[in-house]
Amino acid sequence: MWKYCKHFTISGLYLGATIGGAVAVERAFSVPGLGLSLIYAVQARDWTVIQSLVLLFAVAYIIINLVVDYIYAFIDPRIRYE
């Protein structure tokens, strides 16, 4: 059981790394997306867009990890959050 739960809890971190990897892929293949918008905003020094996208990525990362933690607690009843 530990083998499967361990992979599940690490999946939240992998999803966070996927967000960062999407920026590199969008830049390499010129695919339009939020990552490419962030790169253009950094190049143009558009601070409002930079702050908005960084906040969006951070909130998405936190929500993904929170959902993974709650699902892990649901799967393994020995885990209790107080």
PDB file of C-alpha atoms in Angstrom:
ATOM      1  CA  MET A   1       0.000   0.000   0.000  1.00  0.00           C
ATOM      2  CA  TRP A   2       2.825   2.415   0.811  1.00  0.00           C
ATOM      3  CA  LYS A   3       4.212   2.071  -2.669  1.00  0.00           C
ATOM      4  CA  TYR A   4       0.948   3.257  -4.231  1.00  0.00           C
ATOM      5  CA  CYS A   5       0.262   6.012  -1.698  1.00  0.00           C
ATOM      6  CA  LYS A   6       3.786   7.338  -2.014  1.00  0.00           C
ATOM      7  CA  HIS A   7       3.376   7.696  -5.775  1.00  0.00           C
ATOM      8  CA  PHE A   8       0.045   9.416  -5.272  1.00  0.00           C
ATOM      9  CA  THR A   9       1.359  12.001  -2.822  1.00  0.00           C
ATOM     10  CA  ILE A  10       4.293  12.823  -5.070  1.00  0.00           C
ATOM     11  CA  SER A  11       1.901  13.395  -7.976  1.00  0.00           C
ATOM     12  CA  GLY A  12       0.997  16.810  -6.555  1.00  0.00           C
ATOM     13  CA  LEU A  13       4.621  17.862  -6.787  1.00  0.00           C
ATOM     14  CA  TYR A  14       4.853  16.474 -10.309  1.00  0.00           C
ATOM     15  CA  LEU A  15       1.843  18.533 -11.363  1.00  0.00           C
ATOM     16  CA  GLY A  16       3.562  21.620 -10.000  1.00  0.00           C
ATOM     17  CA  ALA A  17       6.669  20.820 -12.005  1.00  0.00           C
ATOM     18  CA  THR A  18       4.463  20.340 -15.053  1.00  0.00           C
ATOM     19  CA  ILE A  19       3.290  23.934 -14.736  1.00  0.00           C
ATOM     20  CA  GLY A  20       6.904  25.099 -14.828  1.00  0.00           C
ATOM     21  CA  GLY A  21       7.737  22.730 -17.669  1.00  0.00           C
ATOM     22  CA  ALA A  22       4.839  24.057 -19.704  1.00  0.00           C
ATOM     23  CA  VAL A  23       6.556  27.438 -19.819  1.00  0.00           C
ATOM     24  CA  ALA A  24       9.666  25.899 -21.377  1.00  0.00           C
ATOM     25  CA  VAL A  25       7.668  23.834 -23.876  1.00  0.00           C
ATOM     26  CA  GLU A  26       5.574  26.820 -24.917  1.00  0.00           C
ATOM     27  CA  ARG A  27       8.743  28.834 -25.462  1.00  0.00           C
ATOM     28  CA  ALA A  28      10.532  26.078 -27.388  1.00  0.00           C
ATOM     29  CA  PHE A  29       7.647  25.296 -29.735  1.00  0.00           C
ATOM     30  CA  SER A  30       6.061  28.795 -29.888  1.00  0.00           C
ATOM     31  CA  VAL A  31       2.745  27.477 -28.620  1.00  0.00           C
ATOM     32  CA  PRO A  32       0.555  30.272 -27.243  1.00  0.00           C
ATOM     33  CA  GLY A  33      -0.320  29.888 -23.588  1.00  0.00           C
ATOM     34  CA  LEU A  34       0.067  31.442 -20.170  1.00  0.00           C
ATOM     35  CA  GLY A  35       3.736  30.520 -19.962  1.00  0.00           C
ATOM     36  CA  LEU A  36       4.525  32.285 -23.214  1.00  0.00           C
ATOM     37  CA  SER A  37       2.479  35.271 -22.040  1.00  0.00           C
ATOM     38  CA  LEU A  38       4.615  35.348 -18.901  1.00  0.00           C
ATOM     39  CA  ILE A  39       7.817  35.343 -20.949  1.00  0.00           C
ATOM     40  CA  TYR A  40       6.559  38.189 -23.148  1.00  0.00           C
ATOM     41  CA  ALA A  41       5.518  40.152 -20.062  1.00  0.00           C
ATOM     42  CA  VAL A  42       8.980  39.729 -18.526  1.00  0.00           C
ATOM     43  CA  GLN A  43      10.616  40.891 -21.746  1.00  0.00           C
ATOM     44  CA  ALA A  44       8.295  43.920 -21.909  1.00  0.00           C
ATOM     45  CA  ARG A  45       8.616  44.552 -18.139  1.00  0.00           C
ATOM     46  CA  ASP A  46       4.854  44.529 -17.734  1.00  0.00           C
ATOM     47  CA  TRP A  47       4.721  44.164 -13.953  1.00  0.00           C
ATOM     48  CA  THR A  48       0.957  43.858 -13.667  1.00  0.00           C
ATOM     49  CA  VAL A  49       0.815  40.846 -15.987  1.00  0.00           C
ATOM     50  CA  ILE A  50       3.876  39.282 -14.333  1.00  0.00           C
ATOM     51  CA  GLN A  51       2.353  39.575 -10.863  1.00  0.00           C
ATOM     52  CA  SER A  52      -1.001  38.266 -12.047  1.00  0.00           C
ATOM     53  CA  LEU A  53       0.435  35.207 -13.784  1.00  0.00           C
ATOM     54  CA  VAL A  54       2.827  34.367 -10.948  1.00  0.00           C
ATOM     55  CA  LEU A  55      -0.074  34.615  -8.502  1.00  0.00           C
ATOM     56  CA  LEU A  56      -2.212  32.431 -10.770  1.00  0.00           C
ATOM     57  CA  PHE A  57       0.524  29.775 -11.041  1.00  0.00           C
ATOM     58  CA  ALA A  58       1.125  29.855  -7.269  1.00  0.00           C
ATOM     59  CA  VAL A  59      -2.576  29.509  -6.439  1.00  0.00           C
ATOM     60  CA  ALA A  60      -2.939  26.656  -8.939  1.00  0.00           C
ATOM     61  CA  TYR A  61       0.060  24.892  -7.370  1.00  0.00           C
ATOM     62  CA  ILE A  62      -1.334  25.300  -3.851  1.00  0.00           C
ATOM     63  CA  ILE A  63      -4.801  24.091  -4.852  1.00  0.00           C
ATOM     64  CA  ILE A  64      -3.367  21.048  -6.640  1.00  0.00           C
ATOM     65  CA  ASN A  65      -1.322  20.073  -3.581  1.00  0.00           C
ATOM     66  CA  LEU A  66      -4.273  20.671  -1.254  1.00  0.00           C
ATOM     67  CA  VAL A  67      -6.541  18.451  -3.358  1.00  0.00           C
ATOM     68  CA  VAL A  68      -3.896  15.712  -3.462  1.00  0.00           C
ATOM     69  CA  ASP A  69      -3.507  15.861   0.333  1.00  0.00           C
ATOM     70  CA  TYR A  70      -7.257  15.575   0.898  1.00  0.00           C
ATOM     71  CA  ILE A  71      -7.564  12.690  -1.535  1.00  0.00           C
ATOM     72  CA  TYR A  72      -4.665  10.975   0.227  1.00  0.00           C
ATOM     73  CA  ALA A  73      -6.466  11.387   3.563  1.00  0.00           C
ATOM     74  CA  PHE A  74      -9.594   9.911   1.990  1.00  0.00           C
ATOM     75  CA  ILE A  75      -7.672   6.921   0.612  1.00  0.00           C
ATOM     76  CA  ASP A  76      -5.754   6.246   3.838  1.00  0.00           C
ATOM     77  CA  PRO A  77      -8.141   6.588   6.818  1.00  0.00           C
ATOM     78  CA  ARG A  78      -5.235   6.585   9.281  1.00  0.00           C
ATOM     79  CA  ILE A  79      -4.411  10.139   8.194  1.00  0.00           C
ATOM     80  CA  ARG A  80      -6.354  12.745  10.152  1.00  0.00           C
ATOM     81  CA  TYR A  81      -6.150  16.496   9.570  1.00  0.00           C
ATOM     82  CA  GLU A  82      -7.099  18.693  12.502  1.00  0.00           C
TER      83      GLU A  82
END
